[in-house]
Coordinates of C-alpha atoms in Angstrom, one line a residue:
M19 CA -3.3 12.9 -34.1
A20 CA 0.1 13.9 -34.9
T21 CA 2.9 11.3 -34.6
F22 CA 5.0 12.0 -31.5
S23 CA 6.5 8.5 -31.0
A24 CA 10.0 9.9 -31.5
Y25 CA 9.6 12.8 -29.4
S26 CA 11.3 12.6 -25.8
D27 CA 9.4 13.1 -22.7
Q28 CA 10.8 16.5 -22.2
Q29 CA 9.7 17.5 -25.7
L30 CA 6.1 16.1 -25.2
L31 CA 5.6 17.7 -21.6
E32 CA 6.7 21.3 -23.4
L33 CA 3.9 20.4 -25.9
V34 CA 1.4 19.4 -23.1
K35 CA 2.2 22.7 -21.2
N36 CA 1.0 24.4 -24.3
G37 CA -2.3 22.5 -24.4
D38 CA -1.6 19.7 -26.9
P39 CA -3.7 16.8 -26.2
D40 CA -2.0 14.5 -28.9
A41 CA 1.5 15.1 -26.9
Y42 CA -0.7 14.0 -23.8
E43 CA -2.2 11.0 -25.3
T44 CA 1.5 10.1 -26.2
L45 CA 2.9 10.5 -22.8
Y46 CA -0.4 8.6 -21.5
R47 CA 0.3 5.6 -23.8
R48 CA 4.1 5.5 -23.2
H49 CA 4.0 5.5 -19.4
S50 CA 0.5 4.0 -18.1
P51 CA 1.5 0.5 -18.8
M52 CA 4.5 0.9 -16.5
M53 CA 2.6 3.0 -13.9
Y54 CA -0.3 0.4 -13.8
R55 CA 2.1 -2.6 -13.3
A56 CA 3.9 -0.9 -10.5
A57 CA 0.5 0.0 -8.7
F58 CA -0.5 -3.5 -9.5
Y59 CA 2.5 -5.2 -8.0
I60 CA 1.5 -3.7 -4.7
L61 CA -2.5 -3.6 -4.8
R62 CA -3.5 -6.5 -7.0
D63 CA -6.5 -4.5 -7.9
E64 CA -7.4 -3.9 -11.3
Q65 CA -10.0 -1.2 -11.1
A66 CA -7.9 0.5 -8.3
C67 CA -4.6 0.6 -10.3
S68 CA -6.5 2.0 -13.3
D69 CA -8.1 4.7 -11.3
L70 CA -4.8 5.6 -9.8
V71 CA -3.4 5.8 -13.3
Q72 CA -6.2 7.9 -14.5
D73 CA -6.0 10.1 -11.4
I74 CA -2.1 11.0 -11.9
F75 CA -2.7 11.6 -15.5
V76 CA -5.8 14.1 -14.8
W77 CA -3.5 15.7 -12.4
L78 CA -1.0 16.1 -14.9
W79 CA -3.3 17.8 -17.5
E80 CA -4.9 20.2 -15.0
K81 CA -1.4 21.4 -13.7
R82 CA 0.2 21.2 -17.2
R83 CA 1.1 24.6 -17.3
S84 CA 2.9 24.7 -14.0
L85 CA 4.8 21.5 -14.6
D86 CA 8.4 21.6 -13.6
I87 CA 9.5 17.9 -13.8
S88 CA 12.9 17.2 -15.4
L89 CA 12.7 13.5 -15.3
L90 CA 9.2 12.1 -16.2
Q91 CA 9.4 8.3 -15.6
P92 CA 10.9 8.6 -12.2
Y93 CA 8.4 11.3 -11.2
L94 CA 5.3 9.0 -12.3
R95 CA 6.7 6.2 -10.4
T96 CA 7.1 8.3 -7.4
A97 CA 3.4 9.6 -8.1
V98 CA 2.3 6.0 -8.1
K99 CA 4.0 5.2 -4.9
F100 CA 2.5 8.0 -3.1
K101 CA -0.8 7.4 -4.4
V102 CA -0.8 3.7 -3.3
A103 CA 0.5 4.8 0.1
N104 CA -2.4 7.0 0.1
L105 CA -5.0 4.3 -0.6
V106 CA -3.3 2.3 2.2
R107 CA -3.3 5.0 4.7
S108 CA -7.1 5.9 3.8
G109 CA -8.1 2.1 4.3
K110 CA -9.6 2.4 0.6
I111 CA -8.0 -0.9 -0.4
R112 CA -9.5 -4.3 0.0
D113 CA -9.0 -6.4 3.0
S114 CA -7.5 -9.3 1.0
F115 CA -4.7 -6.8 0.2
F116 CA -3.0 -7.7 3.3
E117 CA -3.4 -11.6 2.8
D118 CA -2.2 -11.6 -0.7
L119 CA 0.9 -9.8 0.4
S120 CA 2.3 -13.1 1.9
R121 CA 1.4 -15.4 -1.1
Q122 CA 3.1 -12.8 -3.8
P123 CA 5.9 -14.8 -5.3
L124 CA 9.4 -13.1 -5.2
E125 CA 10.0 -13.1 -9.3
A126 CA 13.2 -12.9 -10.8
G127 CA 12.0 -10.1 -13.1
N128 CA 11.5 -7.7 -10.2
S129 CA 14.2 -5.0 -9.5
T130 CA 16.3 -5.5 -6.6
E131 CA 14.1 -2.9 -4.5
E132 CA 11.0 -4.5 -5.2
L133 CA 12.6 -7.8 -3.9
I134 CA 13.6 -6.2 -0.8
A135 CA 10.3 -4.5 -0.4
L136 CA 8.1 -7.6 -1.1
S137 CA 10.4 -9.8 1.2
D138 CA 10.1 -7.2 4.3
L139 CA 6.1 -6.9 3.4
K140 CA 5.9 -10.8 3.5
L141 CA 7.9 -11.0 6.7
L142 CA 5.4 -8.2 8.3
V143 CA 2.5 -10.2 7.2
Q144 CA 3.6 -13.3 8.9
Q145 CA 4.7 -11.4 12.2
A146 CA 1.3 -10.2 12.2
I147 CA -0.3 -13.5 11.6
D148 CA 1.8 -15.1 14.3
A149 CA 0.9 -12.1 17.0
L150 CA -2.8 -12.8 16.4
P151 CA -4.7 -14.2 19.6
A152 CA -4.8 -17.9 19.3
R153 CA -8.2 -18.3 18.3
A154 CA -8.1 -15.6 15.6
R155 CA -5.0 -17.1 14.4
E156 CA -6.5 -20.5 13.9
V157 CA -9.6 -19.3 12.0
F158 CA -7.3 -17.1 9.7
L159 CA -5.0 -19.9 8.9
L160 CA -8.0 -22.3 8.3
S161 CA -9.6 -19.9 6.3
R162 CA -6.5 -18.6 4.1
E163 CA -3.9 -21.7 4.2
A164 CA -6.5 -24.7 4.5
H165 CA -9.0 -22.8 2.2
F166 CA -12.0 -23.9 4.4
S167 CA -15.2 -22.0 4.2
N168 CA -16.9 -20.4 7.3
R169 CA -19.0 -23.3 7.9
E170 CA -16.2 -25.8 7.7
I171 CA -14.0 -23.9 10.3
A172 CA -17.2 -23.5 12.5
E173 CA -17.7 -27.1 12.4
Q174 CA -14.0 -28.1 12.8
L175 CA -13.6 -25.7 15.7
G176 CA -17.2 -26.3 17.2
I177 CA -18.0 -22.6 17.3
S178 CA -20.9 -20.8 15.1
V179 CA -20.4 -19.3 11.7
K180 CA -20.9 -15.9 13.2
A181 CA -18.0 -16.4 15.6
V182 CA -15.9 -17.3 12.7
E183 CA -16.6 -14.0 10.9
K184 CA -16.1 -12.0 14.1
Q185 CA -12.7 -14.1 14.3
M186 CA -11.8 -13.3 10.7
T187 CA -12.8 -9.3 11.0
L188 CA -10.8 -9.2 14.2
S189 CA -7.8 -10.9 12.1
L190 CA -7.8 -8.5 9.1
R191 CA -8.1 -5.6 11.4
L192 CA -5.1 -6.6 13.3
I193 CA -3.1 -7.4 10.3
R194 CA -4.2 -4.0 8.7
A195 CA -3.0 -2.2 11.6
A196 CA 0.3 -4.0 12.1
I197 CA 1.1 -3.7 8.5
E198 CA 0.0 -0.1 7.3
P199 CA 2.5 2.0 8.9
H200 CA 5.5 -0.3 7.6
L201 CA 3.8 -0.7 4.3
I202 CA 3.8 3.2 3.7
E203 CA 7.4 3.4 4.8
L204 CA 8.5 0.6 2.6
L205 CA 6.7 2.3 -0.5
L206 CA 8.2 5.7 0.2
V207 CA 11.7 4.3 0.7
S208 CA 11.6 2.2 -2.5
S209 CA 10.2 5.4 -4.3
A210 CA 13.4 7.2 -3.2
V211 CA 15.5 4.4 -4.5
G212 CA 13.7 4.0 -7.4
A213 CA 14.3 7.7 -8.2
L214 CA 17.8 7.4 -7.9
H215 CA 17.7 4.3 -10.4
P216 CA 15.1 4.9 -13.0

């Protein structure tokens, strides 16, 4: 494998257009960690993030001859955000994703755009929880904040385990429905801002 570490992204892209697998591998090694972190920041699912990064790079290789990318890093960051948005829109993310949003810390190392987006998402999750029907909210909070098992919730509330499961399913469905449209908007807005500030 040739050593391309000193090459710019533009130089590597030109080599990739001509079918150079070593240049492609160099781009992958250079950018996949950033892409994975960006996806993981939202999804918190290792396999989904790995698959997402792989999908983008496979697409990049398949379309290499027609690529017209002036700034690769912002392009890849935007591609990650669109892929994440598509996963959310398609419902192919785990239900706990929406619960996890409310517990994500606002970390000092995050960009201003990420902090604003996460803060907005946490607010949306809390509003969705607050809007749940009373029994569903009670079951959800006992499960997620008090960390009760379904059996413990059933005993505390005097209902069946099956009723607890139904209330949790209802809660997650309502939270998902309330957040999904806003999540996609926030991802797309932060994508546009991120493209302006690489």
